[in-house]
Amino acid sequence: MVSPSIPTTAEHIINEARIFQVLEQAHAPDDGELDEILAKALELKGLDLAQAAVLLQARGEQTARVFAAAKEVKETIYGKRMVLFAPLYTTNMCVNDCLYCNFRCSNTELKRKRLTLEEIAAETAALERQGHKRILLVLGEDPRTSIADMVAQVDTVYATRVDNGEIRRVNVNAAPMDPDKFRALKEAGIGTYQCFQETYHRATYATMHPRGPKADFDYRITAFDRAVAGGVDDLGVGALFGLYDPRFEVLAMLMHADYLDRTYGAGPHTISFPRLEPAPGAPLANDPPYKLSDEDLKMVVATLRLAVPYTGIIMSTRETPQMRDELIHLGVSQLSAGSSTSPGGYVEDEDPAEAPQFLTGDHRTLDRVVRSLCASDFMPSFCTGCYRRGRTGHDFMDLAKPGLIQKFCSANGLITFKEFLLDYASPETRAVGEALIVRHLERIPDEKMRAWTREQLAKTEAGERDLYA
Ligand code: SAM
Ligand code: SF4
């Protein structure tokens, strides 16, 4: 991996003037142009900024063609597997004042709370009892939580085990930090480091983040450069939709992804684009300046799927079940499920004074989400194989590009799904899930891999756990 000197400004990452120029030149495509762009996307070569900008203008009957192409690309690369995870909020204390977030420091109504390690263990145990194997640790920006505290939190999650449960991958969504701190998190065994730029538009960013360390746009956008310097190579980019023009944000995320790819030999592992949800102590969130309609959100998902085909797309429980059911067909590859966005929310009944970070739209349990995925023929996956076999960053992309990821994803997904059915599922979910395993096993193209997977499923049925390719 190249290790260039770590940038301290956005200069080489985002070129606002260029984005505005591309947006200005982009026009609604005619059918011929659309054919050409979709043909390139179907070759899994991604799209450049101008092509993505044109796709975002597709209207009427054209949208169905864009959606069909996105579905095809998703299934070619990832098959029909859907990775499931849950967030774990460790604190709602924060020194920043993001105008859209309930945890903002000027919200005096919120009862503040920082979980102890015992409470984190209890939350982890509650998630394990649902059947989760992957957790996203979500941290406020709280100077009283030192890097040693963060490491202890990660250690606690990994060390907690109940009822056949263990968390096998801890990803982290946290404020930007310096390389030595990233290194400490990497040594603690974190997977992906997620940090959303919120808005890539500098002037809007300044308005939305009036005070606190997060007000520094450049320090935030260069977080991934410092993460790579600290040895963290699975990176999760994102923007919060509703703050600024969504077309600008899409192109900016693509520019950021391209920068990471060119500089470090691998683009981001995941991309997230939550829509602003109502938050009790943040009036701006209740009336976003740039609302993204459901139709436009679908087009954003499809465009990103075509533009960066190898990057995982994450959708959280901010969206409603109906919307999530539509978006999974357009390119989403990871879903959160059975989620709480308050520290302590998995163990305690909600106290109105400890309101969550924002209000979620999908309140179904993990079991219900799993059953509904099966009904749409999607294979729920709790796989953590790539990360544990060292297939991360550059190495992951080297495998993903020739289509090999699907081989591992299908096998590992089926084995982890079998564990879920045996250890956690309701009888109804187990019945539909077992039928799905039979169908999906037959679809593994490579005969040897199919036989190997069948063997691991039998061993799992007999009581072995945590088998993966
Ligand atoms: N405090 C750290 C930070 O801001 O990067 C990490 C965690 S923050 C709790 C996680 C993400 O929640 C933010 O990056 C933001 O995009 C999202 N968020 C904040 N308020 C939201 C809202 N009202 N609706 C939807 N997402 C929101
Ligand atoms: Fe704090 Fe993050 Fe919320 Fe901003 S988004 S107020 S930094 S928790």
CSV table of N, CA and C in Angstrom, one decimal, residues 3 10 15 19-21 41 54 74 81 88 149 172 259 280 358 371 413 426 443-444:
chain,number,residue,atom,x,y,z
A,3,SER,N,2.0,4.9,1.0
A,3,SER,CA,1.7,5.7,2.2
A,3,SER,C,2.2,7.1,1.9
A,10,ALA,N,-8.9,19.5,2.5
A,10,ALA,CA,-9.8,18.8,1.5
A,10,ALA,C,-9.3,19.0,0.1
A,15,ASN,N,-13.4,18.7,-5.0
A,15,ASN,CA,-13.3,19.9,-5.8
A,15,ASN,C,-14.7,20.4,-6.1
A,19,ILE,N,-17.6,19.8,-9.2
A,19,ILE,CA,-18.9,19.2,-9.0
A,19,ILE,C,-20.0,20.1,-9.6
A,20,PHE,N,-19.9,21.4,-9.3
A,20,PHE,CA,-20.9,22.3,-9.8
A,20,PHE,C,-20.9,22.3,-11.3
A,21,GLN,N,-19.7,22.3,-11.9
A,21,GLN,CA,-19.6,22.3,-13.4
A,21,GLN,C,-20.3,21.0,-14.0
A,41,ALA,N,-22.2,0.4,-17.1
A,41,ALA,CA,-22.4,0.0,-15.7
A,41,ALA,C,-22.5,-1.5,-15.6
A,54,VAL,N,-25.8,12.4,-15.0
A,54,VAL,CA,-26.8,12.2,-16.0
A,54,VAL,C,-27.9,11.2,-15.6
A,74,LYS,N,-26.1,-5.6,-8.6
A,74,LYS,CA,-26.0,-6.0,-7.2
A,74,LYS,C,-26.0,-7.6,-7.1
A,81,ARG,N,-27.5,-12.1,-1.0
A,81,ARG,CA,-27.3,-12.1,0.4
A,81,ARG,C,-27.4,-10.6,1.0
A,88,LEU,N,-24.7,0.0,18.4
A,88,LEU,CA,-24.7,0.0,19.9
A,88,LEU,C,-24.2,1.4,20.3
A,149,ASP,N,-10.5,4.2,27.0
A,149,ASP,CA,-11.9,3.9,27.2
A,149,ASP,C,-12.5,3.2,26.0
A,172,VAL,N,-16.9,0.7,13.9
A,172,VAL,CA,-17.0,1.8,14.8
A,172,VAL,C,-17.4,3.1,14.0
A,259,TYR,N,-11.0,9.3,-4.8
A,259,TYR,CA,-9.7,9.7,-4.1
A,259,TYR,C,-9.1,8.6,-3.3
A,280,PRO,N,-36.0,15.0,18.6
A,280,PRO,CA,-36.8,15.9,19.5
A,280,PRO,C,-36.1,17.2,19.8
A,358,PHE,N,-32.2,9.9,17.0
A,358,PHE,CA,-33.2,10.3,16.1
A,358,PHE,C,-34.3,9.2,16.1
A,371,ARG,N,-37.3,-12.9,8.6
A,371,ARG,CA,-38.4,-13.6,7.9
A,371,ARG,C,-38.9,-12.8,6.7
A,413,GLY,N,-22.4,-17.0,4.2
A,413,GLY,CA,-23.8,-16.4,4.5
A,413,GLY,C,-24.7,-17.6,4.9
A,426,SER,N,-37.5,-17.8,15.6
A,426,SER,CA,-38.8,-18.4,16.0
A,426,SER,C,-39.2,-19.5,15.1
A,443,ARG,N,-27.9,-23.1,-5.6
A,443,ARG,CA,-27.5,-22.0,-6.6
A,443,ARG,C,-26.0,-21.7,-6.5
A,444,ILE,N,-25.3,-22.3,-5.6
A,444,ILE,CA,-23.8,-22.1,-5.6
A,444,ILE,C,-23.2,-22.7,-6.8
